[in-house]
Backbone as a printed PyTorch tensor [residue, N CA C, xyz], in Angstrom:
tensor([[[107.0330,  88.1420,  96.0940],
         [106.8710,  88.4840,  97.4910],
         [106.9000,  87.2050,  98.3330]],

        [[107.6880,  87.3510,  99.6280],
         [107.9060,  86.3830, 100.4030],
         [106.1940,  86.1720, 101.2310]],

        [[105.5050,  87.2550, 101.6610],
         [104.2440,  87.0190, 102.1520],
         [103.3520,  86.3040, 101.6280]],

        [[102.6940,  85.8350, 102.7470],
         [101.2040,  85.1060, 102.1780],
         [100.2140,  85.7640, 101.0240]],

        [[100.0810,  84.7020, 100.6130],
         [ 99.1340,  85.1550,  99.4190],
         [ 97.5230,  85.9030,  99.6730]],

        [[ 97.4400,  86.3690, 101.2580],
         [ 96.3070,  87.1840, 101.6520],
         [ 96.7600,  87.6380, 102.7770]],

        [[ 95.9630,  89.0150, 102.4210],
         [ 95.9640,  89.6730, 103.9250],
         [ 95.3380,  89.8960, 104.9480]],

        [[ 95.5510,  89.7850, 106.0060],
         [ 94.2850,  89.2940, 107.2910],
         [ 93.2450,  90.5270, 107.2000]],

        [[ 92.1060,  90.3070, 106.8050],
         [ 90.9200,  91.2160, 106.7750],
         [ 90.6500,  91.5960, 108.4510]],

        [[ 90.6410,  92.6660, 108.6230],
         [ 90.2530,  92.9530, 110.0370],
         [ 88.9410,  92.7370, 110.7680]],

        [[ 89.2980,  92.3450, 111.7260],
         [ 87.7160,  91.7550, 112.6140],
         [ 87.6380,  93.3330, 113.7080]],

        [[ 86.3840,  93.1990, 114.0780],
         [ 86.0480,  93.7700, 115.0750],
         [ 86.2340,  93.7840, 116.4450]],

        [[ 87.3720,  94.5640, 117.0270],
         [ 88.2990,  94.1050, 118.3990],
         [ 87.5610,  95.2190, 119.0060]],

        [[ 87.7860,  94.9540, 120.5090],
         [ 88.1630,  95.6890, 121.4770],
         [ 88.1790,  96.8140, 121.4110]],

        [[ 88.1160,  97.9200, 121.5580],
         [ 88.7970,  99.2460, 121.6070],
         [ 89.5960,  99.7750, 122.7800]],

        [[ 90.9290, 100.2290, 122.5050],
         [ 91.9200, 100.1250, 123.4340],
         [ 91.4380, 101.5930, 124.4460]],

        [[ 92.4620, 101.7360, 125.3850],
         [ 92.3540, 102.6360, 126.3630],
         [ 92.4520, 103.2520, 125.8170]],

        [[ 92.2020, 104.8040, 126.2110],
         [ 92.3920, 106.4130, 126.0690],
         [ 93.9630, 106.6620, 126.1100]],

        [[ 94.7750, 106.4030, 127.0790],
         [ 96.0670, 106.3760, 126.6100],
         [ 96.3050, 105.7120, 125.4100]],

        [[ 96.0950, 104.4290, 125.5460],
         [ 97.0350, 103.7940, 124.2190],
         [ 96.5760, 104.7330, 123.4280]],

        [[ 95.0050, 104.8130, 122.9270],
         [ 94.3780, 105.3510, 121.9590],
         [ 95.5230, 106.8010, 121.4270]],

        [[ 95.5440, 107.7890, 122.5420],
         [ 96.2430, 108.8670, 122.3410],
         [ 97.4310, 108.4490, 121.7160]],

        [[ 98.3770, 107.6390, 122.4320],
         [100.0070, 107.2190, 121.9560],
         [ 99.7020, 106.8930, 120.5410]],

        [[ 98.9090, 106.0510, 120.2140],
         [ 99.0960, 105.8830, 118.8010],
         [ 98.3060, 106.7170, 117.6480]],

        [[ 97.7320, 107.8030, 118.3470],
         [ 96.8710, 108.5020, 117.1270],
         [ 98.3980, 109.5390, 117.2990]],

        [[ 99.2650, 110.1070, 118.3940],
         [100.1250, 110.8050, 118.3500],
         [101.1640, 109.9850, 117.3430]],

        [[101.3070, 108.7940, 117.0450],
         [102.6190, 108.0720, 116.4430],
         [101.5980, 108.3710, 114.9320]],

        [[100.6420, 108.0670, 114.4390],
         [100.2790, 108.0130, 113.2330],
         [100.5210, 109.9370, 112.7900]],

        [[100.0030, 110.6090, 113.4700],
         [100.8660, 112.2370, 113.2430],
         [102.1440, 112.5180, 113.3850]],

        [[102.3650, 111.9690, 113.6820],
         [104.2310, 112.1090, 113.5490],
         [104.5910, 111.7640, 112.6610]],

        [[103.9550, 110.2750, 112.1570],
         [104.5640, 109.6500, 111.1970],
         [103.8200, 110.6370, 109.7920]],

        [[103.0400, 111.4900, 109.6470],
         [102.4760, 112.5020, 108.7760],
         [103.6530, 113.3720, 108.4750]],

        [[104.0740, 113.9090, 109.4380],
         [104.7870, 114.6140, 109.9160],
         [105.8210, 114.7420, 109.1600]],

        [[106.8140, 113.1390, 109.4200],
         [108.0530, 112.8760, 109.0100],
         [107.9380, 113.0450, 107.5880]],

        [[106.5780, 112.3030, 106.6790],
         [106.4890, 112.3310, 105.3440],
         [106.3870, 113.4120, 104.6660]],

        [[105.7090, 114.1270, 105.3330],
         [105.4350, 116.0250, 104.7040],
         [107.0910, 116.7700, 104.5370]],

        [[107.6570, 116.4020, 105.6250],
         [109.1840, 116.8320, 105.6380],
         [110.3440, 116.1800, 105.0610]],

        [[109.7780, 114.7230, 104.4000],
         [110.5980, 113.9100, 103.5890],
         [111.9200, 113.3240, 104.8370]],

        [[111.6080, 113.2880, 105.7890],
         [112.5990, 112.7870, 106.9370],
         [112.4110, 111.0210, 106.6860]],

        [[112.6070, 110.6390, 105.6730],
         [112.8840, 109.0580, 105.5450],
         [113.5680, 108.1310, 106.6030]],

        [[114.5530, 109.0600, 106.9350],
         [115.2300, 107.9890, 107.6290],
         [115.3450, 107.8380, 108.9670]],

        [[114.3640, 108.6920, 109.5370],
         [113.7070, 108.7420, 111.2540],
         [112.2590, 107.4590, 110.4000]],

        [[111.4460, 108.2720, 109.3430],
         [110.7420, 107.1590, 108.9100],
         [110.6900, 105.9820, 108.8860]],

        [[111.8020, 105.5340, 108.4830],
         [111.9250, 104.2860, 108.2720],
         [112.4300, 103.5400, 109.9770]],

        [[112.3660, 104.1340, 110.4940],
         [113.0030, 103.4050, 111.9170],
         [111.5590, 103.2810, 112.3500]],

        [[110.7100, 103.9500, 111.6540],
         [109.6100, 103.2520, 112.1820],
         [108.6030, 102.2380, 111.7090]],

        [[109.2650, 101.4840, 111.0780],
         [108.5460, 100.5620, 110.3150],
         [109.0940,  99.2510, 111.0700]],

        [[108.9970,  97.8170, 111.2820],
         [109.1190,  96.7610, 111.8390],
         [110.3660,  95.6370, 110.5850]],

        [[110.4080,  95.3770, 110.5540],
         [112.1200,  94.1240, 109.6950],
         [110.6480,  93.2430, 109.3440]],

        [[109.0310,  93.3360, 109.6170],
         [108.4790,  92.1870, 108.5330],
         [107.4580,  92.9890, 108.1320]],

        [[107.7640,  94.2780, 107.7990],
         [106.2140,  95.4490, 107.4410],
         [105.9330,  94.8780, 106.2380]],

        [[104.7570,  94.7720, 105.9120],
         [104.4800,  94.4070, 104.4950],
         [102.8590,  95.9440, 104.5180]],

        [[103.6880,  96.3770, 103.4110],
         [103.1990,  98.0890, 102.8400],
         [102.0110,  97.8770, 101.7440]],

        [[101.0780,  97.5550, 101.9660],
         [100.0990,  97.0920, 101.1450],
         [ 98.6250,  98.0890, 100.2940]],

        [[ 99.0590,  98.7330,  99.2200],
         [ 98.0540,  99.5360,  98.5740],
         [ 97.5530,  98.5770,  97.2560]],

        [[ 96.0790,  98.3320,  97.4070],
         [ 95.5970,  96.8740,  96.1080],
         [ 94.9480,  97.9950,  94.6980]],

        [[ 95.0200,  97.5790,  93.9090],
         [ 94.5480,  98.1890,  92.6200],
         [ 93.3360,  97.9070,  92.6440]],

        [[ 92.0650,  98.5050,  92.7480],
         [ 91.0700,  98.1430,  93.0470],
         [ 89.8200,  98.4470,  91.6760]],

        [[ 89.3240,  97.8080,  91.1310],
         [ 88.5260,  97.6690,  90.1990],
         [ 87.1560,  97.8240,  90.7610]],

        [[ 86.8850,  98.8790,  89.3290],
         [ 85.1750,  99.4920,  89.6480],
         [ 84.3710,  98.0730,  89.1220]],

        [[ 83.4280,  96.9830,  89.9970],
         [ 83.0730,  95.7450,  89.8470],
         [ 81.4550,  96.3970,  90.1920]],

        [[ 80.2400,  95.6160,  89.8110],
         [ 79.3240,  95.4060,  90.1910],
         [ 79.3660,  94.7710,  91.6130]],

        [[ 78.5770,  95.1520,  92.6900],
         [ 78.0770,  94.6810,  93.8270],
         [ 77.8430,  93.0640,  93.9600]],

        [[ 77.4170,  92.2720,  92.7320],
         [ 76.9880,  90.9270,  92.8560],
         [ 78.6930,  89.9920,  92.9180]],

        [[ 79.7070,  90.9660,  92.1280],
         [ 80.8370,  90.3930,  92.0180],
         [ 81.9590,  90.4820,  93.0990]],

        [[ 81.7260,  89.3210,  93.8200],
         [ 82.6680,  89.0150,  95.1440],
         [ 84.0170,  88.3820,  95.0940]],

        [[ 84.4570,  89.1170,  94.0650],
         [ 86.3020,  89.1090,  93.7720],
         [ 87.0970,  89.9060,  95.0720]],

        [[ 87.6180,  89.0970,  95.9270],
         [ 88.6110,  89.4100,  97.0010],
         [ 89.7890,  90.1940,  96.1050]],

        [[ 89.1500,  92.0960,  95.9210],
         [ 90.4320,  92.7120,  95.3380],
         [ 91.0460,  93.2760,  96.4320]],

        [[ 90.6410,  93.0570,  97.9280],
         [ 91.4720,  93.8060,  99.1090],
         [ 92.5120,  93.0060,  99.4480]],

        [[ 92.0360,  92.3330,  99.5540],
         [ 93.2950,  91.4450, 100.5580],
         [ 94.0720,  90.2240, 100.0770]],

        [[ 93.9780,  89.3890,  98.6010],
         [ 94.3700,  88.7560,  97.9980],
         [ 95.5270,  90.0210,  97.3840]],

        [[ 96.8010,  89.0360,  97.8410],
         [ 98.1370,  89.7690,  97.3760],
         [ 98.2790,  89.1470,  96.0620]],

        [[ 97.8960,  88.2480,  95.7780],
         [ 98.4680,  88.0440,  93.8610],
         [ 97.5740,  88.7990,  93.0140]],

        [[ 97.0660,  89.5000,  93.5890],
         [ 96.2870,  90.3810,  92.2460],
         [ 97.2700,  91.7970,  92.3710]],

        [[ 96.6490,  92.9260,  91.1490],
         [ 97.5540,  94.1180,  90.8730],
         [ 98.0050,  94.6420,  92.2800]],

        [[ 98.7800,  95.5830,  92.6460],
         [ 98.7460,  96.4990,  93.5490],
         [ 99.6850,  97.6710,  93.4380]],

        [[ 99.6820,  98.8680,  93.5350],
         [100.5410, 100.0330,  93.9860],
         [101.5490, 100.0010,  94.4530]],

        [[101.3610,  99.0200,  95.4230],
         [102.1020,  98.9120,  96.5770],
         [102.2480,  97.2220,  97.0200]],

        [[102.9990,  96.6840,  97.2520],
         [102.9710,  95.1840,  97.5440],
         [104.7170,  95.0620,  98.4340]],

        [[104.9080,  96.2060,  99.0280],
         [106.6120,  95.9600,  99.7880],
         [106.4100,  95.6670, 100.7290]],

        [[107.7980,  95.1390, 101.4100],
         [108.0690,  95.0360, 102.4300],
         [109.1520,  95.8440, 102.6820]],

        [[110.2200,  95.6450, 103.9150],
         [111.0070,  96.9820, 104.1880],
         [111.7670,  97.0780, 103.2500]],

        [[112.8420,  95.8710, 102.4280],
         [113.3740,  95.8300, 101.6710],
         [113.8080,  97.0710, 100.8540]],

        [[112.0090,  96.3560,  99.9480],
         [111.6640,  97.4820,  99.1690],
         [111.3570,  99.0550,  98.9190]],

        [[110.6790,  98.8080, 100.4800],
         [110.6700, 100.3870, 100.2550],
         [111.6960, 101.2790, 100.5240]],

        [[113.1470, 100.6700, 101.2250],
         [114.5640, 101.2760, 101.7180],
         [114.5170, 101.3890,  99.5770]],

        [[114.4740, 100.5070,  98.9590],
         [115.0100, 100.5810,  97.7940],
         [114.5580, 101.8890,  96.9050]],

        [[112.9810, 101.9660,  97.5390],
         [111.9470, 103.1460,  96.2590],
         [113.0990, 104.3430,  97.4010]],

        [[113.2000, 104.4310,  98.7840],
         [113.7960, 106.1030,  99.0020],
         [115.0550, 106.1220,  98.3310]],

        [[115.9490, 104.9920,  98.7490],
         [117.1950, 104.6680,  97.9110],
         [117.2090, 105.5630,  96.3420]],

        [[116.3630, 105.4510,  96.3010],
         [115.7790, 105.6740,  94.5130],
         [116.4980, 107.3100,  94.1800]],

        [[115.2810, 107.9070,  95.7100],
         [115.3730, 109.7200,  95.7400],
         [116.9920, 109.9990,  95.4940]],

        [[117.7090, 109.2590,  96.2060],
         [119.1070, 109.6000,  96.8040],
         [119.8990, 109.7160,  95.2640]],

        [[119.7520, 108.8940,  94.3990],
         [120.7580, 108.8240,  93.4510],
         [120.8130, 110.2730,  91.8410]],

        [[119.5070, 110.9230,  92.4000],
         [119.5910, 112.3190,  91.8150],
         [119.0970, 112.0460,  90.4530]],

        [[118.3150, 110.8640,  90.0840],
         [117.9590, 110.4780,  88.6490],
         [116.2540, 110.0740,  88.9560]],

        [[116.0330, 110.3960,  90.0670],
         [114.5530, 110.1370,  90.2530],
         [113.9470, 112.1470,  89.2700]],

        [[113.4240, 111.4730,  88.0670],
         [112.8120, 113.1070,  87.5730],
         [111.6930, 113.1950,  88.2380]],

        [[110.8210, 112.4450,  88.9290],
         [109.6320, 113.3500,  89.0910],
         [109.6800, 113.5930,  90.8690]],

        [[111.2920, 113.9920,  90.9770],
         [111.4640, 114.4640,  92.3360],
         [112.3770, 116.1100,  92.1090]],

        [[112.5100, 116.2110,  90.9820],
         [113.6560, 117.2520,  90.8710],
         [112.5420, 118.1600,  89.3330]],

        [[112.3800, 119.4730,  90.4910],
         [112.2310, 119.8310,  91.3040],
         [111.2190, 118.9980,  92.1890]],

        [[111.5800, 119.4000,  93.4620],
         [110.7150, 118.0700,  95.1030],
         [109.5620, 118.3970,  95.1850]],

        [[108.8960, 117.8480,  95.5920],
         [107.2950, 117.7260,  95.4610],
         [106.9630, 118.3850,  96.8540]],

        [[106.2640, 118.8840,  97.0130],
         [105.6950, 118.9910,  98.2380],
         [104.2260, 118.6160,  98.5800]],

        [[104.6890, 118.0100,  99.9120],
         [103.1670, 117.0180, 100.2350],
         [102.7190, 117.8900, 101.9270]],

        [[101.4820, 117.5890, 101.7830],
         [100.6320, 117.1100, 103.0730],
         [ 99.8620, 116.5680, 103.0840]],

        [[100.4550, 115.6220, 104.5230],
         [ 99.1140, 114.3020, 104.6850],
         [ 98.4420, 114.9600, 106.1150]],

        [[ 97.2020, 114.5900, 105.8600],
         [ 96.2670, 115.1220, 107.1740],
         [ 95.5780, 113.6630, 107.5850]],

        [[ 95.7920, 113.3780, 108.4450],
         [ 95.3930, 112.1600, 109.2170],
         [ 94.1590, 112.0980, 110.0370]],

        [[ 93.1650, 110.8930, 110.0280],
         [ 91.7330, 112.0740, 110.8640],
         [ 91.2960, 110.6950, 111.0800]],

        [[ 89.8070, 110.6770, 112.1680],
         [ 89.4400, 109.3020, 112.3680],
         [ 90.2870, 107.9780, 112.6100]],

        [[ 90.9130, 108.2220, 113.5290],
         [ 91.6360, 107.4770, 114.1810],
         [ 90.9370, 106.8360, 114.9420]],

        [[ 91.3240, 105.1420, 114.9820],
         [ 90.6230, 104.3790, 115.8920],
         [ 91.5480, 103.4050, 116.3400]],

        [[ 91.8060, 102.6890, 117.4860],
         [ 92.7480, 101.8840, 117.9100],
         [ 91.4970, 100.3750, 118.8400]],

        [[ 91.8930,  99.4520, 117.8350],
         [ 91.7820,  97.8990, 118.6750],
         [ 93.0600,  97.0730, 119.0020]],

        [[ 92.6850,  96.4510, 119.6610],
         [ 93.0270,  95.3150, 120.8180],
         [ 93.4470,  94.7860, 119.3570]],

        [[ 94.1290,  93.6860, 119.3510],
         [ 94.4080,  92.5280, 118.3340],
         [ 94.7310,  90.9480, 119.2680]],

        [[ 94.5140,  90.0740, 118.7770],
         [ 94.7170,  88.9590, 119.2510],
         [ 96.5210,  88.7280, 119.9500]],

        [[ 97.0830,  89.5900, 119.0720],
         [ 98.3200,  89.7230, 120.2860],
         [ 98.7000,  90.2820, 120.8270]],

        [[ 99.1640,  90.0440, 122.1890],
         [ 99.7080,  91.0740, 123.1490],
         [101.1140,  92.2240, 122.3270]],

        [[100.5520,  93.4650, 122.5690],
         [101.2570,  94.0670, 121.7980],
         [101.2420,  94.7890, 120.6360]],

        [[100.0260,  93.9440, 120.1880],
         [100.1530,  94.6390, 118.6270],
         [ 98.8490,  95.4650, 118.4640]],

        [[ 98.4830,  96.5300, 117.7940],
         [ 97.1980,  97.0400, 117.5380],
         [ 96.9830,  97.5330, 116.7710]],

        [[ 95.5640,  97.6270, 115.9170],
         [ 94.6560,  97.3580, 114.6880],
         [ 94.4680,  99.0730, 114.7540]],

        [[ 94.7940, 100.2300, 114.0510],
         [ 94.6970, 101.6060, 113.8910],
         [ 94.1500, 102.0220, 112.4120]],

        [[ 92.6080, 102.3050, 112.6840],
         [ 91.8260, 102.3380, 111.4850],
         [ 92.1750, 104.0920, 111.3520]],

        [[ 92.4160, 104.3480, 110.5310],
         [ 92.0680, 106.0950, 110.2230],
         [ 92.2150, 106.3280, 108.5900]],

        [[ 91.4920, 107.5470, 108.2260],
         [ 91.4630, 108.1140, 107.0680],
         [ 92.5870, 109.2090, 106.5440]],

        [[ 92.9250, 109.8580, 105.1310],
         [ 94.1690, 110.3550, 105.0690],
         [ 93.1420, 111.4300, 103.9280]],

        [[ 94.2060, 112.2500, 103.7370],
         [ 94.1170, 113.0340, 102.8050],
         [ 95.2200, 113.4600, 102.3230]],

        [[ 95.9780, 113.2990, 100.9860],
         [ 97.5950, 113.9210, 101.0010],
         [ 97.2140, 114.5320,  99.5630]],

        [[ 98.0340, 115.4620,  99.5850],
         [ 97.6960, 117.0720,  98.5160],
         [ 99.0880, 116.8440,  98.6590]],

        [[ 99.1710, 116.8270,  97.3290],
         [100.9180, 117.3640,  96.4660],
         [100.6960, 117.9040,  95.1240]],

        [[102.2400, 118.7040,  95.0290],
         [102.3630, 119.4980,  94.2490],
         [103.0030, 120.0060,  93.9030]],

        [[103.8520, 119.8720,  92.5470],
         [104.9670, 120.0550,  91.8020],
         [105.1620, 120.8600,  90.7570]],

        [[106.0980, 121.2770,  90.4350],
         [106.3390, 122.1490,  89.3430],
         [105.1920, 123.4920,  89.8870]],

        [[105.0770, 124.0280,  88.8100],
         [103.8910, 125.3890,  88.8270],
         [102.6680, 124.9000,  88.7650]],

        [[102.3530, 123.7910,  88.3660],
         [100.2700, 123.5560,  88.2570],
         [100.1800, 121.9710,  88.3630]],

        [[101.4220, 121.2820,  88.7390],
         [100.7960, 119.9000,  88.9340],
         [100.3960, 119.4320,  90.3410]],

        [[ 99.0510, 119.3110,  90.5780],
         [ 98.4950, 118.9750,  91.8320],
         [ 98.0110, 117.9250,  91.5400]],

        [[ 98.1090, 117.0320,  93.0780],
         [ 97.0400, 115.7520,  93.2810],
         [ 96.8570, 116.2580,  94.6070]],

        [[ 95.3380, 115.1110,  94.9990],
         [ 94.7740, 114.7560,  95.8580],
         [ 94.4560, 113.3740,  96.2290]],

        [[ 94.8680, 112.5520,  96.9750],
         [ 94.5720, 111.1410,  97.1540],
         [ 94.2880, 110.8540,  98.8820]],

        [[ 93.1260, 110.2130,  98.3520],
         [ 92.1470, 110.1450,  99.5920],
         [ 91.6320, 108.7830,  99.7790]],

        [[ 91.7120, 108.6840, 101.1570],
         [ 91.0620, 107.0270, 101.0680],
         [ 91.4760, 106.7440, 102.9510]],

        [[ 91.5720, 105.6320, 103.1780],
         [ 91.6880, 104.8110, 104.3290],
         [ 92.4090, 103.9330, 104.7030]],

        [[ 93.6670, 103.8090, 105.4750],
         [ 93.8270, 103.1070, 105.9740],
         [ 93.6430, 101.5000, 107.1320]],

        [[ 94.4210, 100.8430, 107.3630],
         [ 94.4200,  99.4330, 108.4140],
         [ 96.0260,  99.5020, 108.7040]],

        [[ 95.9950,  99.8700, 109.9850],
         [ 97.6970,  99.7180, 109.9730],
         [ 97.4280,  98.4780, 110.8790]],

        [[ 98.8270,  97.6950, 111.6180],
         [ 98.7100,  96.7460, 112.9210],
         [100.4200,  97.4980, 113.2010]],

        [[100.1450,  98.2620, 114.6170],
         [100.9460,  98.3020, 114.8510],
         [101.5680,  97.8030, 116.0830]],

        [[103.2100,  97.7430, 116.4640],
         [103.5900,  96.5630, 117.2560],
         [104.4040,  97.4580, 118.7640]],

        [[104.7460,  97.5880, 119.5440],
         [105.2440,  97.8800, 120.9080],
         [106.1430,  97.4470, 120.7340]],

        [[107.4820,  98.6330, 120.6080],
         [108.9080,  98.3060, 120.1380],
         [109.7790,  98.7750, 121.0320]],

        [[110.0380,  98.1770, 122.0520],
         [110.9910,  99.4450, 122.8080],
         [110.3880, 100.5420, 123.7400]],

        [[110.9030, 101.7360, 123.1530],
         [110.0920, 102.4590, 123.7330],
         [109.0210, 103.6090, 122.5400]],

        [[108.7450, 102.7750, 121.7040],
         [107.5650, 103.6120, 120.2670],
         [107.1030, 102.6040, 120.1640]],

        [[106.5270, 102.8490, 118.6910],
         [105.8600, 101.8920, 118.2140],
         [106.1500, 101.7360, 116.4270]],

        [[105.9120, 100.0940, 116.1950],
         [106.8620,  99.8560, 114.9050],
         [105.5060,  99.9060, 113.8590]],

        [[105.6990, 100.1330, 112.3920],
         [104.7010,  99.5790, 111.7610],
         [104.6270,  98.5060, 111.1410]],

        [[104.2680,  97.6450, 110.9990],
         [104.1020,  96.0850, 111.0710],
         [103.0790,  95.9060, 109.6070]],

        [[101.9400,  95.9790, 109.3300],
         [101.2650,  96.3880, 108.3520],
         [100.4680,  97.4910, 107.6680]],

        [[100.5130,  97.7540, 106.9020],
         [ 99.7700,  98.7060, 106.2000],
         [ 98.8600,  98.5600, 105.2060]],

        [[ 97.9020,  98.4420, 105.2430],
         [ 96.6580,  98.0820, 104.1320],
         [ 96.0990,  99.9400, 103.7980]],

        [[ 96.2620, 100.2170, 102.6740],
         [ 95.9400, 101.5680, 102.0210],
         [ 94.1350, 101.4960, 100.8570]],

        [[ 93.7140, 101.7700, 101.0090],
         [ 92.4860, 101.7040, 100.1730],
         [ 92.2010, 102.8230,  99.7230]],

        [[ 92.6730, 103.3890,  98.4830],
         [ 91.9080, 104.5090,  97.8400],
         [ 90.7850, 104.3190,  97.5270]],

        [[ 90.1380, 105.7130,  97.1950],
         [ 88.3180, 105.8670,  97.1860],
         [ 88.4420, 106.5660,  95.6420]],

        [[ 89.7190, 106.5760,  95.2160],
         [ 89.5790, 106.9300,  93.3070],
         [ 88.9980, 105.5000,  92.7030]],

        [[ 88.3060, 105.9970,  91.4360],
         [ 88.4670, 104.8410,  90.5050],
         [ 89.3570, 104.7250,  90.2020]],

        [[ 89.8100, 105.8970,  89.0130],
         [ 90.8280, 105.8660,  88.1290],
         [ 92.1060, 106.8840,  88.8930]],

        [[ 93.1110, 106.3080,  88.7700],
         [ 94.1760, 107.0820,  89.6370],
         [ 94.8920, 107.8510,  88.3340]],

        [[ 94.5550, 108.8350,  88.4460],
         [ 94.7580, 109.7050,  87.4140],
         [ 96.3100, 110.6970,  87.6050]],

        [[ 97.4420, 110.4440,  88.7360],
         [ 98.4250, 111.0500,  89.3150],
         [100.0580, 110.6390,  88.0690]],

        [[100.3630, 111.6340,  87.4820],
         [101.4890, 111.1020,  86.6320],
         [102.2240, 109.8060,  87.4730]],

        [[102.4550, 110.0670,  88.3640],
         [103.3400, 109.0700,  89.1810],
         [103.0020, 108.8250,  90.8050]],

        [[103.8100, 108.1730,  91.1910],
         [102.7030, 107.8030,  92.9560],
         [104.3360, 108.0190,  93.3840]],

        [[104.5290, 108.6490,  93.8440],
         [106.0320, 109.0390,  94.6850],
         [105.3870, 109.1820,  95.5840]],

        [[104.5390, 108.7490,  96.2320],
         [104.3880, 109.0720,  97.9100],
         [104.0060, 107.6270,  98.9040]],

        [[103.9520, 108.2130,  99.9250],
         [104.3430, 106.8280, 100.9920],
         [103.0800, 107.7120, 101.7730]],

        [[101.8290, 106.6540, 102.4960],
         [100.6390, 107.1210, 102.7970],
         [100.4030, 106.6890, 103.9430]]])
């Protein structure tokens, strides 16, 4: 990975206006939206040319043990892309040899607790919220994966881009045959 070897832990900003607030709790449901319907490629126009997509493998540790497993990028992760990559994982769907898409999965993500800060740059903003996505394939294979987001998102035009993504599941053990989903 071309990124820094950590990821900016979020501070305690500002809380933006009631508009912004709305515009971007409406862009984080849309962007639910697009994923439930597998619309990748409206998706992907909404991501930024330096998104870095960040889900960390997180180890059940004792409380006394202050191992940076969030935000230190050289340790495991799920997830460690940038746009590149993740054009490459949908790329993947397209070529008809992805098996644990055939038959297609069906997802919903429910998006909730939405919060929007200020960030130190003009433009960009810190969107804390929680997820819930339920999928389910074939006749009896279900998941549930639950946890929390950190997006920073950026003022593109006329939307808004996603710029980072920090994902934190609340599983220990991720018990899902495969992670085909984008959160």
């Amino acid at each position: 990975m071309t990124q820094n070897a950590t990821l900016e832990r979020p501070q305690t900003g500002q809380g933006a206006s009631l508009e912004l607030t709305h515009a971007l709790t409406q862009t984080v449901y849309r962007e639910a939206r697009m994923l439930d319907d597998e619309n990748y490629a409206d998706w992907v126009d909404m991501l930024a040319d330096d998104l870095l997509y960040h889900m960390p493998g997180i180890e059940t540790r004792y409380r006394r043990d202050k191992t940076d497993q969030i935000t230190d990028l050289t340790r495991m992760a799920y997830y460690n892309d940038n746009l590149t990559e993740i054009k490459k994982r949908l790329s993947r769907l397209e070529t008809g040899t992805a098996w644990s898409e055939d038959p297609a999965t069906r997802y919903t993500h429910i998006i909730t607790n939405v919060e929007v800060e200020l960030t130190e740059k003009s433009g960009e903003y810190r969107v804390y919220s929680n997820f819930y996505a339920y999928r389910n394939r074939n006749e009896r294979e279900e998941d549930s994966l639950i946890g929390n987001r950190v997006d920073i998102w950026r003022e593109a035009e006329s939307a808004f881009q996603l710029v980072t993504r920090r994902i934190i599941l609340k599983h220990n053990v991720l018990l899902s045959k495969n992670l085909n989903i984008f959160l």
